[in-house]
Amino acid sequence: MKDVLVIGAGGVSSVAVHKMAKNPDLFGKITLASRRRFKCDAIAKSVKERLGVEIATAEVDADDVDATAKLIDSVKPKLLVNLALPYQDLNLMEACLKTGVDYLDTANYEPRDEAKFEYGWQWAYHDRFKEAGLMALLGSGFDPGVTSVFATHIKKHLLDTIETLDILDCNGGDHGQHFATNFNPEINIREVTAPARHWENGDWVETPALSERQVFIFDQVGAKNMYLMYHEELESLVKHIPEIKRARFWMTFGEQYLTHLRVLENVGMTSIEPVMYEGREIIPLQFLKAVLPEPSTLGETTKGKTNIGDIATGRTKEGEEKTFYVYNVCDHEDAYAETGNQAVSYTTGVPAMIGAALMLNGIWRGEGVFNMEQFDPDPFMDMLNKHGLPWQVKELPEPLRF
């Protein structure tokens, strides 16, 4: 049985569902559900027009475990693909346990009232999923997701041990807006404004948000300023590849984006603390999200490319120190032509589809809660090449100097 229930109807979901529909040998019936059914219907219409495939749609509140379980019982999927908000991860995992369905997501849980994300909340579900004979796959996006698989590809095929790992995320696209985010504004801004953390010599080192900058020349994009951040795959990678001495995550930002962000932060619009406005309580960041451009509408105007990958330095089996760079370049316009979405959604939606396909077709299997790097990277890497995210490997002449 290869039927799948997808929760969420943003840009990532649109890409994943288009890709699922494009591969009927890998997927059975596809059902798409969200709190706002009209968004699901719009995606289903696009899939029908582009591919001639019917997608079932439904309405559900992903915060309501019983309502989600009722929908699961009605649809009877083998797998629930969570492409909703990370606040909803635990409730959707509970619904899967209640109904005996496997689970997959692209981003780890974080509470609504605190800008903090870590895997501990979801790892705590391991025994329950194992006892139920179910599998949960966490973080099957690009970062986390593909970046984790890149690391295990390096470990399996290029280096015997990884000593330092740097993940570099560059969006060289231009959407023509004064200020907009390429994925959910609330999640994006919470992530960017949080303190940076990286792993070094067995402990976490915390620094102020956006306080450490480096310039890097990205293939097909050019020189960009990138900033040290915390990202959840660091937590799982240093757990599952324990010899790593230093692990860091970098993301590029343009000066216009940072200037707008600083102003919004200074006037309190990025706060997640409730304030009273005209007799009712509102969250400033949620209000800001409501007035910013919807990320799923940016595809038509976005030009340029993304470049995301891993740079790892370590030792070969012969004891020689080497540095390898594994990365993907994705074109915004190509992504839009295929799915109607820009490359940031594409680079997350395609890996979600691939992870789901590997689970549904019995290639990646286990009982419990797993991260991407716990499985054989080869089938995932092969599918990246086949489904629109080709990767390449370069040996660098020396380790990163910063």
mmCIF file of C-alpha atoms in Angstrom:
data_model
loop_
_atom_site.group_PDB
_atom_site.id
_atom_site.type_symbol
_atom_site.label_atom_id
_atom_site.label_comp_id
_atom_site.label_asym_id
_atom_site.label_seq_id
_atom_site.Cartn_x
_atom_site.Cartn_y
_atom_site.Cartn_z
ATOM 1 C CA MET A 1 0.000 0.000 0.000
ATOM 2 C CA LYS A 2 1.450 3.341 -1.124
ATOM 3 C CA ASP A 3 -1.349 5.781 -0.309
ATOM 4 C CA VAL A 4 -0.205 9.017 1.323
ATOM 5 C CA LEU A 5 -1.847 11.814 3.319
ATOM 6 C CA VAL A 6 -0.082 15.191 3.049
ATOM 7 C CA ILE A 7 -0.853 17.813 5.710
ATOM 8 C CA GLY A 8 -0.216 21.461 4.822
ATOM 9 C CA ALA A 9 -0.855 23.507 1.689
ATOM 10 C CA GLY A 10 2.049 25.930 1.275
ATOM 11 C CA GLY A 11 4.738 26.057 -1.390
ATOM 12 C CA VAL A 12 6.645 23.031 -0.087
ATOM 13 C CA SER A 13 3.472 20.968 -0.052
ATOM 14 C CA SER A 14 2.649 22.082 -3.584
ATOM 15 C CA VAL A 15 6.046 20.909 -4.840
ATOM 16 C CA ALA A 16 5.865 17.596 -2.971
ATOM 17 C CA VAL A 17 2.368 16.797 -4.231
ATOM 18 C CA HIS A 18 3.238 17.704 -7.840
ATOM 19 C CA LYS A 19 6.264 15.424 -7.618
ATOM 20 C CA MET A 20 4.265 12.597 -6.037
ATOM 21 C CA ALA A 21 1.655 12.840 -8.772
ATOM 22 C CA LYS A 22 4.422 12.769 -11.375
ATOM 23 C CA ASN A 23 5.603 9.383 -10.050
ATOM 24 C CA PRO A 24 2.608 7.015 -9.934
ATOM 25 C CA ASP A 25 4.943 4.015 -9.732
ATOM 26 C CA LEU A 26 6.100 5.277 -6.321
ATOM 27 C CA PHE A 27 2.817 6.578 -4.880
ATOM 28 C CA GLY A 28 -0.770 5.401 -4.708
ATOM 29 C CA LYS A 29 -3.681 7.687 -3.872
ATOM 30 C CA ILE A 30 -2.627 11.162 -2.716
ATOM 31 C CA THR A 31 -4.793 13.134 -0.296
ATOM 32 C CA LEU A 32 -3.946 16.739 0.593
ATOM 33 C CA ALA A 33 -5.410 18.336 3.723
ATOM 34 C CA SER A 34 -5.087 21.704 5.434
ATOM 35 C CA ARG A 35 -6.975 24.022 7.739
ATOM 36 C CA ARG A 36 -7.983 25.991 4.639
ATOM 37 C CA ARG A 37 -9.275 23.536 2.070
ATOM 38 C CA PHE A 38 -9.375 26.102 -0.756
ATOM 39 C CA LYS A 39 -5.557 26.143 -0.741
ATOM 40 C CA CYS A 40 -5.541 22.360 -1.171
ATOM 41 C CA ASP A 41 -8.060 22.673 -3.998
ATOM 42 C CA ALA A 42 -5.807 25.193 -5.776
ATOM 43 C CA ILE A 43 -2.859 22.776 -5.606
ATOM 44 C CA ALA A 44 -5.059 19.900 -6.777
ATOM 45 C CA LYS A 45 -6.226 22.019 -9.722
ATOM 46 C CA SER A 46 -2.625 22.770 -10.707
ATOM 47 C CA VAL A 47 -1.701 19.072 -10.499
ATOM 48 C CA LYS A 48 -4.703 18.169 -12.654
ATOM 49 C CA GLU A 49 -3.854 20.798 -15.266
ATOM 50 C CA ARG A 50 -0.134 19.991 -15.387
ATOM 51 C CA LEU A 51 -0.190 16.217 -14.999
ATOM 52 C CA GLY A 52 -3.761 15.026 -15.467
ATOM 53 C CA VAL A 53 -3.725 13.405 -12.010
ATOM 54 C CA GLU A 54 -6.585 13.675 -9.510
ATOM 55 C CA ILE A 55 -5.657 14.683 -5.952
ATOM 56 C CA ALA A 56 -8.186 14.260 -3.143
ATOM 57 C CA THR A 57 -8.502 17.199 -0.723
ATOM 58 C CA ALA A 58 -9.794 17.598 2.805
ATOM 59 C CA GLU A 59 -10.024 20.119 5.628
ATOM 60 C CA VAL A 60 -8.378 19.447 8.984
ATOM 61 C CA ASP A 61 -7.021 21.332 11.984
ATOM 62 C CA ALA A 62 -3.585 19.780 12.492
ATOM 63 C CA ASP A 63 -3.576 20.968 16.114
ATOM 64 C CA ASP A 64 -6.552 18.699 16.820
ATOM 65 C CA VAL A 65 -5.301 15.135 17.357
ATOM 66 C CA ASP A 66 -8.763 13.578 17.295
ATOM 67 C CA ALA A 67 -9.774 15.408 14.104
ATOM 68 C CA THR A 68 -6.567 14.354 12.381
ATOM 69 C CA ALA A 69 -7.013 10.758 13.545
ATOM 70 C CA LYS A 70 -10.559 10.785 12.184
ATOM 71 C CA LEU A 71 -9.270 11.978 8.806
ATOM 72 C CA ILE A 72 -6.543 9.309 8.823
ATOM 73 C CA ASP A 73 -9.123 6.617 9.574
ATOM 74 C CA SER A 74 -11.189 7.886 6.649
ATOM 75 C CA VAL A 75 -8.313 8.129 4.140
ATOM 76 C CA LYS A 76 -6.428 5.033 5.378
ATOM 77 C CA PRO A 77 -2.954 6.076 4.172
ATOM 78 C CA LYS A 78 0.245 4.156 4.804
ATOM 79 C CA LEU A 79 2.154 7.387 5.501
ATOM 80 C CA LEU A 80 1.373 10.870 6.821
ATOM 81 C CA VAL A 81 3.658 13.562 5.373
ATOM 82 C CA ASN A 82 3.710 16.593 7.661
ATOM 83 C CA LEU A 83 4.340 19.743 5.623
ATOM 84 C CA ALA A 84 2.424 21.972 8.035
ATOM 85 C CA LEU A 85 4.018 24.110 10.764
ATOM 86 C CA PRO A 86 6.668 22.708 13.131
ATOM 87 C CA TYR A 87 4.400 23.671 16.061
ATOM 88 C CA GLN A 88 2.142 20.820 14.948
ATOM 89 C CA ASP A 89 4.722 18.019 14.777
ATOM 90 C CA LEU A 90 3.898 16.428 18.125
ATOM 91 C CA ASN A 91 0.135 16.492 17.591
ATOM 92 C CA LEU A 92 0.543 14.866 14.184
ATOM 93 C CA MET A 93 2.864 12.233 15.637
ATOM 94 C CA GLU A 94 0.209 11.525 18.283
ATOM 95 C CA ALA A 95 -2.412 11.115 15.557
ATOM 96 C CA CYS A 96 -0.149 8.663 13.720
ATOM 97 C CA LEU A 97 0.345 6.599 16.868
ATOM 98 C CA LYS A 98 -3.398 6.635 17.491
ATOM 99 C CA THR A 99 -4.156 5.290 13.993
ATOM 100 C CA GLY A 100 -1.109 3.093 13.238
ATOM 101 C CA VAL A 101 0.351 5.199 10.415
ATOM 102 C CA ASP A 102 3.988 6.042 9.591
ATOM 103 C CA TYR A 103 5.125 9.678 9.867
ATOM 104 C CA LEU A 104 7.493 12.028 7.995
ATOM 105 C CA ASP A 105 8.295 15.730 8.409
ATOM 106 C CA THR A 106 10.790 18.320 7.159
ATOM 107 C CA ALA A 107 11.467 20.429 10.276
ATOM 108 C CA ASN A 108 11.698 19.616 13.960
ATOM 109 C CA TYR A 109 9.225 20.642 16.616
ATOM 110 C CA GLU A 110 9.299 24.012 18.287
ATOM 111 C CA PRO A 111 6.773 25.412 20.776
ATOM 112 C CA ARG A 112 4.692 28.399 19.703
ATOM 113 C CA ASP A 113 5.655 30.483 22.724
ATOM 114 C CA GLU A 114 9.436 30.012 22.547
ATOM 115 C CA ALA A 115 11.836 30.366 19.617
ATOM 116 C CA LYS A 116 13.634 27.148 20.415
ATOM 117 C CA PHE A 117 13.868 24.065 18.264
ATOM 118 C CA GLU A 118 15.528 20.808 19.193
ATOM 119 C CA TYR A 119 15.008 17.123 18.469
ATOM 120 C CA GLY A 120 14.592 16.056 22.080
ATOM 121 C CA TRP A 121 10.800 16.406 21.994
ATOM 122 C CA GLN A 122 10.504 14.119 18.970
ATOM 123 C CA TRP A 123 13.283 11.697 19.914
ATOM 124 C CA ALA A 124 11.252 11.059 23.071
ATOM 125 C CA TYR A 125 8.669 9.332 20.846
ATOM 126 C CA HIS A 126 11.129 6.636 19.711
ATOM 127 C CA ASP A 127 10.004 3.862 22.063
ATOM 128 C CA ARG A 128 6.320 4.491 21.392
ATOM 129 C CA PHE A 129 6.792 4.291 17.619
ATOM 130 C CA LYS A 130 8.998 1.221 18.004
ATOM 131 C CA GLU A 131 6.462 -0.569 20.194
ATOM 132 C CA ALA A 132 3.735 0.258 17.671
ATOM 133 C CA GLY A 133 5.847 -1.105 14.795
ATOM 134 C CA LEU A 134 5.788 2.318 13.128
ATOM 135 C CA MET A 135 8.455 4.508 11.564
ATOM 136 C CA ALA A 136 8.894 8.272 11.922
ATOM 137 C CA LEU A 137 11.415 10.021 9.670
ATOM 138 C CA LEU A 138 12.438 13.491 10.827
ATOM 139 C CA GLY A 139 13.745 16.348 8.702
ATOM 140 C CA SER A 140 13.310 15.077 5.140
ATOM 141 C CA GLY A 141 13.760 18.504 3.549
ATOM 142 C CA PHE A 142 16.941 20.064 2.199
ATOM 143 C CA ASP A 143 18.417 21.504 5.378
ATOM 144 C CA PRO A 144 17.744 19.475 7.393
ATOM 145 C CA GLY A 145 17.495 16.492 5.099
ATOM 146 C CA VAL A 146 19.664 16.549 2.005
ATOM 147 C CA THR A 147 22.496 18.190 3.953
ATOM 148 C CA SER A 148 22.397 15.276 6.412
ATOM 149 C CA VAL A 149 22.481 12.758 3.555
ATOM 150 C CA PHE A 150 25.363 14.659 1.937
ATOM 151 C CA ALA A 151 27.291 14.177 5.192
ATOM 152 C CA THR A 152 26.662 10.424 5.245
ATOM 153 C CA HIS A 153 27.566 10.185 1.546
ATOM 154 C CA ILE A 154 30.898 11.833 2.364
ATOM 155 C CA LYS A 155 31.370 9.471 5.319
ATOM 156 C CA LYS A 156 30.533 6.384 3.242
ATOM 157 C CA HIS A 157 32.364 7.153 0.007
ATOM 158 C CA LEU A 158 34.954 9.903 0.501
ATOM 159 C CA LEU A 159 36.268 10.103 4.069
ATOM 160 C CA ASP A 160 36.757 7.508 6.773
ATOM 161 C CA THR A 161 36.227 10.126 9.493
ATOM 162 C CA ILE A 162 34.747 13.637 9.395
ATOM 163 C CA GLU A 163 36.492 16.112 11.683
ATOM 164 C CA THR A 164 34.861 19.395 10.619
ATOM 165 C CA LEU A 165 31.557 19.945 8.840
ATOM 166 C CA ASP A 166 30.211 23.215 7.461
ATOM 167 C CA ILE A 167 26.751 23.463 5.898
ATOM 168 C CA LEU A 168 26.391 26.426 3.532
ATOM 169 C CA ASP A 169 22.933 27.623 2.443
ATOM 170 C CA CYS A 170 22.865 30.291 -0.252
ATOM 171 C CA ASN A 171 19.749 31.694 -1.868
ATOM 172 C CA GLY A 172 20.972 33.866 -4.722
ATOM 173 C CA GLY A 173 17.441 34.562 -5.938
ATOM 174 C CA ASP A 174 15.768 37.954 -6.294
ATOM 175 C CA HIS A 175 11.975 38.117 -5.920
ATOM 176 C CA GLY A 176 11.670 41.856 -6.545
ATOM 177 C CA GLN A 177 10.042 42.627 -3.179
ATOM 178 C CA HIS A 178 11.308 45.199 -0.686
ATOM 179 C CA PHE A 179 11.103 42.565 2.064
ATOM 180 C CA ALA A 180 9.781 39.029 1.910
ATOM 181 C CA THR A 181 10.751 35.574 3.138
ATOM 182 C CA ASN A 182 11.063 32.537 0.888
ATOM 183 C CA PHE A 183 9.285 30.262 3.345
ATOM 184 C CA ASN A 184 6.829 30.800 6.202
ATOM 185 C CA PRO A 185 7.690 34.304 7.527
ATOM 186 C CA GLU A 186 6.986 33.424 11.145
ATOM 187 C CA ILE A 187 9.285 30.387 11.111
ATOM 188 C CA ASN A 188 11.936 32.162 9.024
ATOM 189 C CA ILE A 189 12.192 35.224 11.263
ATOM 190 C CA ARG A 190 12.165 33.187 14.500
ATOM 191 C CA GLU A 191 15.034 31.135 13.092
ATOM 192 C CA VAL A 192 17.112 34.070 11.867
ATOM 193 C CA THR A 193 16.772 36.176 15.019
ATOM 194 C CA ALA A 194 17.622 33.337 17.428
ATOM 195 C CA PRO A 195 21.155 33.159 18.900
ATOM 196 C CA ALA A 196 23.664 31.266 16.761
ATOM 197 C CA ARG A 197 25.104 27.988 18.035
ATOM 198 C CA HIS A 198 27.737 25.687 16.648
ATOM 199 C CA TRP A 199 29.371 22.477 17.869
ATOM 200 C CA GLU A 200 33.020 22.582 18.864
ATOM 201 C CA ASN A 201 35.117 20.088 20.827
ATOM 202 C CA GLY A 202 32.192 18.332 22.457
ATOM 203 C CA ASP A 203 30.047 21.314 23.404
ATOM 204 C CA TRP A 204 27.762 23.994 21.994
ATOM 205 C CA VAL A 205 29.161 27.498 21.532
ATOM 206 C CA GLU A 206 26.551 30.277 21.479
ATOM 207 C CA THR A 207 27.026 33.679 19.828
ATOM 208 C CA PRO A 208 24.624 36.569 19.173
ATOM 209 C CA ALA A 209 22.391 36.258 16.112
ATOM 210 C CA LEU A 210 24.007 37.368 12.837
ATOM 211 C CA SER A 211 27.205 38.420 14.617
ATOM 212 C CA GLU A 212 29.685 36.288 12.636
ATOM 213 C CA ARG A 213 29.982 36.833 8.883
ATOM 214 C CA GLN A 214 32.120 35.304 6.167
ATOM 215 C CA VAL A 215 32.263 35.814 2.409
ATOM 216 C CA PHE A 216 32.076 32.721 0.211
ATOM 217 C CA ILE A 217 32.063 32.360 -3.580
ATOM 218 C CA PHE A 218 29.166 30.080 -4.524
ATOM 219 C CA ASP A 219 29.190 28.217 -7.818
ATOM 220 C CA GLN A 220 26.744 29.804 -10.320
ATOM 221 C CA VAL A 221 25.751 32.464 -7.771
ATOM 222 C CA GLY A 222 28.941 34.369 -6.909
ATOM 223 C CA ALA A 223 30.360 35.958 -3.766
ATOM 224 C CA LYS A 224 27.846 36.301 -0.935
ATOM 225 C CA ASN A 225 27.875 37.303 2.714
ATOM 226 C CA MET A 226 26.924 34.340 4.881
ATOM 227 C CA TYR A 227 26.174 34.345 8.588
ATOM 228 C CA LEU A 228 26.666 31.757 11.312
ATOM 229 C CA MET A 229 23.330 30.362 12.543
ATOM 230 C CA TYR A 230 21.968 27.407 14.434
ATOM 231 C CA HIS A 231 20.135 24.728 12.457
ATOM 232 C CA GLU A 232 18.630 21.527 13.758
ATOM 233 C CA GLU A 233 20.603 19.070 11.636
ATOM 234 C CA LEU A 234 23.711 20.024 13.607
ATOM 235 C CA GLU A 235 22.177 18.405 16.684
ATOM 236 C CA SER A 236 21.438 15.097 14.998
ATOM 237 C CA LEU A 237 24.632 14.965 12.924
ATOM 238 C CA VAL A 238 26.976 15.336 15.891
ATOM 239 C CA LYS A 239 24.989 12.605 17.647
ATOM 240 C CA HIS A 240 25.117 10.133 14.788
ATOM 241 C CA ILE A 241 28.615 11.037 13.492
ATOM 242 C CA PRO A 242 30.233 11.440 16.915
ATOM 243 C CA GLU A 243 33.810 11.976 15.699
ATOM 244 C CA ILE A 244 32.899 15.441 14.365
ATOM 245 C CA LYS A 245 34.945 18.013 16.265
ATOM 246 C CA ARG A 246 33.300 21.106 14.793
ATOM 247 C CA ALA A 247 29.989 21.561 12.982
ATOM 248 C CA ARG A 248 28.625 24.886 11.755
ATOM 249 C CA PHE A 249 25.715 26.170 9.669
ATOM 250 C CA TRP A 250 25.896 29.268 7.464
ATOM 251 C CA MET A 251 23.157 31.116 5.572
ATOM 252 C CA THR A 252 23.392 34.022 3.139
ATOM 253 C CA PHE A 253 21.416 37.242 3.534
ATOM 254 C CA GLY A 254 21.388 40.413 1.474
ATOM 255 C CA GLU A 255 21.881 43.817 3.086
ATOM 256 C CA GLN A 256 18.333 44.914 2.187
ATOM 257 C CA TYR A 257 16.845 41.921 3.994
ATOM 258 C CA LEU A 258 19.005 42.520 7.070
ATOM 259 C CA THR A 259 18.234 46.242 7.165
ATOM 260 C CA HIS A 260 14.493 45.596 7.099
ATOM 261 C CA LEU A 261 14.869 42.839 9.690
ATOM 262 C CA ARG A 262 16.813 45.101 12.066
ATOM 263 C CA VAL A 263 14.157 47.820 11.817
ATOM 264 C CA LEU A 264 11.321 45.359 12.397
ATOM 265 C CA GLU A 265 13.168 43.856 15.351
ATOM 266 C CA ASN A 266 13.915 47.293 16.845
ATOM 267 C CA VAL A 267 10.252 48.317 16.765
ATOM 268 C CA GLY A 268 9.101 45.012 18.244
ATOM 269 C CA MET A 269 7.436 43.499 15.180
ATOM 270 C CA THR A 270 9.466 40.267 15.378
ATOM 271 C CA SER A 271 8.430 39.604 18.991
ATOM 272 C CA ILE A 272 6.502 36.451 19.898
ATOM 273 C CA GLU A 273 5.348 37.976 23.203
ATOM 274 C CA PRO A 274 1.629 38.831 23.147
ATOM 275 C CA VAL A 275 0.552 42.483 23.249
ATOM 276 C CA MET A 276 -2.878 44.056 23.700
ATOM 277 C CA TYR A 277 -4.267 45.845 20.643
ATOM 278 C CA GLU A 278 -7.752 47.376 20.665
ATOM 279 C CA GLY A 279 -8.893 45.096 23.444
ATOM 280 C CA ARG A 280 -7.535 41.846 22.059
ATOM 281 C CA GLU A 281 -4.258 39.970 22.415
ATOM 282 C CA ILE A 282 -2.081 39.612 19.324
ATOM 283 C CA ILE A 283 1.413 38.274 18.587
ATOM 284 C CA PRO A 284 3.410 40.931 16.674
ATOM 285 C CA LEU A 285 5.269 38.381 14.556
ATOM 286 C CA GLN A 286 2.017 36.692 13.550
ATOM 287 C CA PHE A 287 0.583 40.066 12.516
ATOM 288 C CA LEU A 288 3.755 40.774 10.519
ATOM 289 C CA LYS A 289 3.345 37.424 8.778
ATOM 290 C CA ALA A 290 -0.171 38.447 7.754
ATOM 291 C CA VAL A 291 1.015 41.616 5.979
ATOM 292 C CA LEU A 292 4.126 40.179 4.299
ATOM 293 C CA PRO A 293 3.937 38.560 0.842
ATOM 294 C CA GLU A 294 2.817 34.919 0.912
ATOM 295 C CA PRO A 295 5.955 32.882 0.006
ATOM 296 C CA SER A 296 3.989 30.640 -2.355
ATOM 297 C CA THR A 297 3.217 33.714 -4.520
ATOM 298 C CA LEU A 298 6.876 34.620 -5.099
ATOM 299 C CA GLY A 299 7.645 31.944 -7.681
ATOM 300 C CA GLU A 300 6.519 33.889 -10.729
ATOM 301 C CA THR A 301 8.873 36.813 -10.072
ATOM 302 C CA THR A 302 11.894 35.093 -8.526
ATOM 303 C CA LYS A 303 15.046 34.879 -10.646
ATOM 304 C CA GLY A 304 18.425 33.357 -9.833
ATOM 305 C CA LYS A 305 19.655 30.198 -8.155
ATOM 306 C CA THR A 306 20.165 28.512 -4.806
ATOM 307 C CA ASN A 307 23.355 26.692 -3.833
ATOM 308 C CA ILE A 308 23.261 24.494 -0.723
ATOM 309 C CA GLY A 309 25.833 21.945 0.364
ATOM 310 C CA ASP A 310 28.322 20.481 2.845
ATOM 311 C CA ILE A 311 32.049 21.058 3.177
ATOM 312 C CA ALA A 312 33.721 18.322 5.213
ATOM 313 C CA THR A 313 37.350 17.890 6.221
ATOM 314 C CA GLY A 314 38.601 14.599 7.613
ATOM 315 C CA ARG A 315 40.832 11.591 7.097
ATOM 316 C CA THR A 316 40.723 8.913 4.446
ATOM 317 C CA LYS A 317 41.284 5.239 5.286
ATOM 318 C CA GLU A 318 44.934 5.838 4.406
ATOM 319 C CA GLY A 319 45.155 8.616 7.006
ATOM 320 C CA GLU A 320 45.391 11.451 4.488
ATOM 321 C CA GLU A 321 43.586 14.717 5.290
ATOM 322 C CA LYS A 322 41.191 15.807 2.552
ATOM 323 C CA THR A 323 38.338 18.292 2.115
ATOM 324 C CA PHE A 324 35.253 17.618 -0.013
ATOM 325 C CA TYR A 325 32.380 19.868 -1.033
ATOM 326 C CA VAL A 326 29.065 18.233 -1.996
ATOM 327 C CA TYR A 327 26.347 20.618 -3.168
ATOM 328 C CA ASN A 328 23.302 21.248 -5.337
ATOM 329 C CA VAL A 329 22.439 24.258 -7.476
ATOM 330 C CA CYS A 330 18.732 24.838 -8.164
ATOM 331 C CA ASP A 331 17.298 27.421 -10.573
ATOM 332 C CA HIS A 332 14.251 29.395 -9.384
ATOM 333 C CA GLU A 333 12.788 29.748 -12.871
ATOM 334 C CA ASP A 334 13.201 26.052 -13.676
ATOM 335 C CA ALA A 335 11.478 25.135 -10.399
ATOM 336 C CA TYR A 336 8.600 27.474 -11.186
ATOM 337 C CA ALA A 337 8.211 26.140 -14.725
ATOM 338 C CA GLU A 338 7.856 22.579 -13.405
ATOM 339 C CA THR A 339 5.724 23.061 -10.293
ATOM 340 C CA GLY A 340 4.617 26.706 -10.065
ATOM 341 C CA ASN A 341 6.874 27.311 -7.038
ATOM 342 C CA GLN A 342 10.245 28.956 -6.445
ATOM 343 C CA ALA A 343 13.428 27.042 -5.657
ATOM 344 C CA VAL A 344 13.317 27.352 -1.844
ATOM 345 C CA SER A 345 10.022 25.444 -1.846
ATOM 346 C CA TYR A 346 11.325 23.098 -4.548
ATOM 347 C CA THR A 347 14.492 22.171 -2.658
ATOM 348 C CA THR A 348 12.402 21.194 0.381
ATOM 349 C CA GLY A 349 9.419 19.615 -1.392
ATOM 350 C CA VAL A 350 11.462 17.270 -3.591
ATOM 351 C CA PRO A 351 13.362 15.681 -0.643
ATOM 352 C CA ALA A 352 10.049 15.296 1.203
ATOM 353 C CA MET A 353 8.753 13.344 -1.793
ATOM 354 C CA ILE A 354 11.932 11.255 -1.967
ATOM 355 C CA GLY A 355 11.910 10.390 1.734
ATOM 356 C CA ALA A 356 8.244 9.421 1.462
ATOM 357 C CA ALA A 357 8.928 7.254 -1.586
ATOM 358 C CA LEU A 358 11.792 5.442 0.146
ATOM 359 C CA MET A 359 9.547 4.695 3.136
ATOM 360 C CA LEU A 360 6.497 3.651 1.119
ATOM 361 C CA ASN A 361 8.535 1.373 -1.120
ATOM 362 C CA GLY A 362 10.349 -0.352 1.755
ATOM 363 C CA ILE A 363 13.840 0.940 0.905
ATOM 364 C CA TRP A 364 14.275 2.905 4.116
ATOM 365 C CA ARG A 365 12.590 0.990 6.946
ATOM 366 C CA GLY A 366 12.828 0.850 10.693
ATOM 367 C CA GLU A 367 10.712 0.895 13.820
ATOM 368 C CA GLY A 368 11.027 4.030 15.915
ATOM 369 C CA VAL A 369 12.021 7.654 15.287
ATOM 370 C CA PHE A 370 14.909 8.285 12.888
ATOM 371 C CA ASN A 371 16.958 11.081 11.366
ATOM 372 C CA MET A 372 18.046 11.064 7.743
ATOM 373 C CA GLU A 373 21.701 10.228 8.403
ATOM 374 C CA GLN A 374 20.758 6.911 10.027
ATOM 375 C CA PHE A 375 19.978 5.343 6.638
ATOM 376 C CA ASP A 376 22.013 4.332 3.591
ATOM 377 C CA PRO A 377 22.543 7.567 1.602
ATOM 378 C CA ASP A 378 22.870 5.901 -1.810
ATOM 379 C CA PRO A 379 19.198 5.441 -2.791
ATOM 380 C CA PHE A 380 18.368 8.984 -1.654
ATOM 381 C CA MET A 381 21.332 10.449 -3.549
ATOM 382 C CA ASP A 382 20.341 8.521 -6.688
ATOM 383 C CA MET A 383 16.790 9.877 -6.485
ATOM 384 C CA LEU A 384 18.030 13.466 -6.086
ATOM 385 C CA ASN A 385 19.699 13.140 -9.481
ATOM 386 C CA LYS A 386 16.576 11.649 -11.059
ATOM 387 C CA HIS A 387 14.012 14.061 -9.639
ATOM 388 C CA GLY A 388 15.413 17.531 -10.185
ATOM 389 C CA LEU A 389 18.125 18.131 -7.577
ATOM 390 C CA PRO A 390 21.386 16.885 -9.143
ATOM 391 C CA TRP A 391 24.437 17.155 -6.940
ATOM 392 C CA GLN A 392 28.150 17.368 -7.536
ATOM 393 C CA VAL A 393 31.316 16.674 -5.586
ATOM 394 C CA LYS A 394 34.466 18.778 -5.573
ATOM 395 C CA GLU A 395 37.685 18.092 -3.732
ATOM 396 C CA LEU A 396 38.945 21.369 -2.317
ATOM 397 C CA PRO A 397 42.672 22.091 -2.142
ATOM 398 C CA GLU A 398 42.544 22.900 1.586
ATOM 399 C CA PRO A 399 40.134 23.115 4.539
ATOM 400 C CA LEU A 400 38.112 26.281 5.058
ATOM 401 C CA ARG A 401 40.325 29.031 6.456
ATOM 402 C CA PHE A 402 37.658 30.422 8.770
#
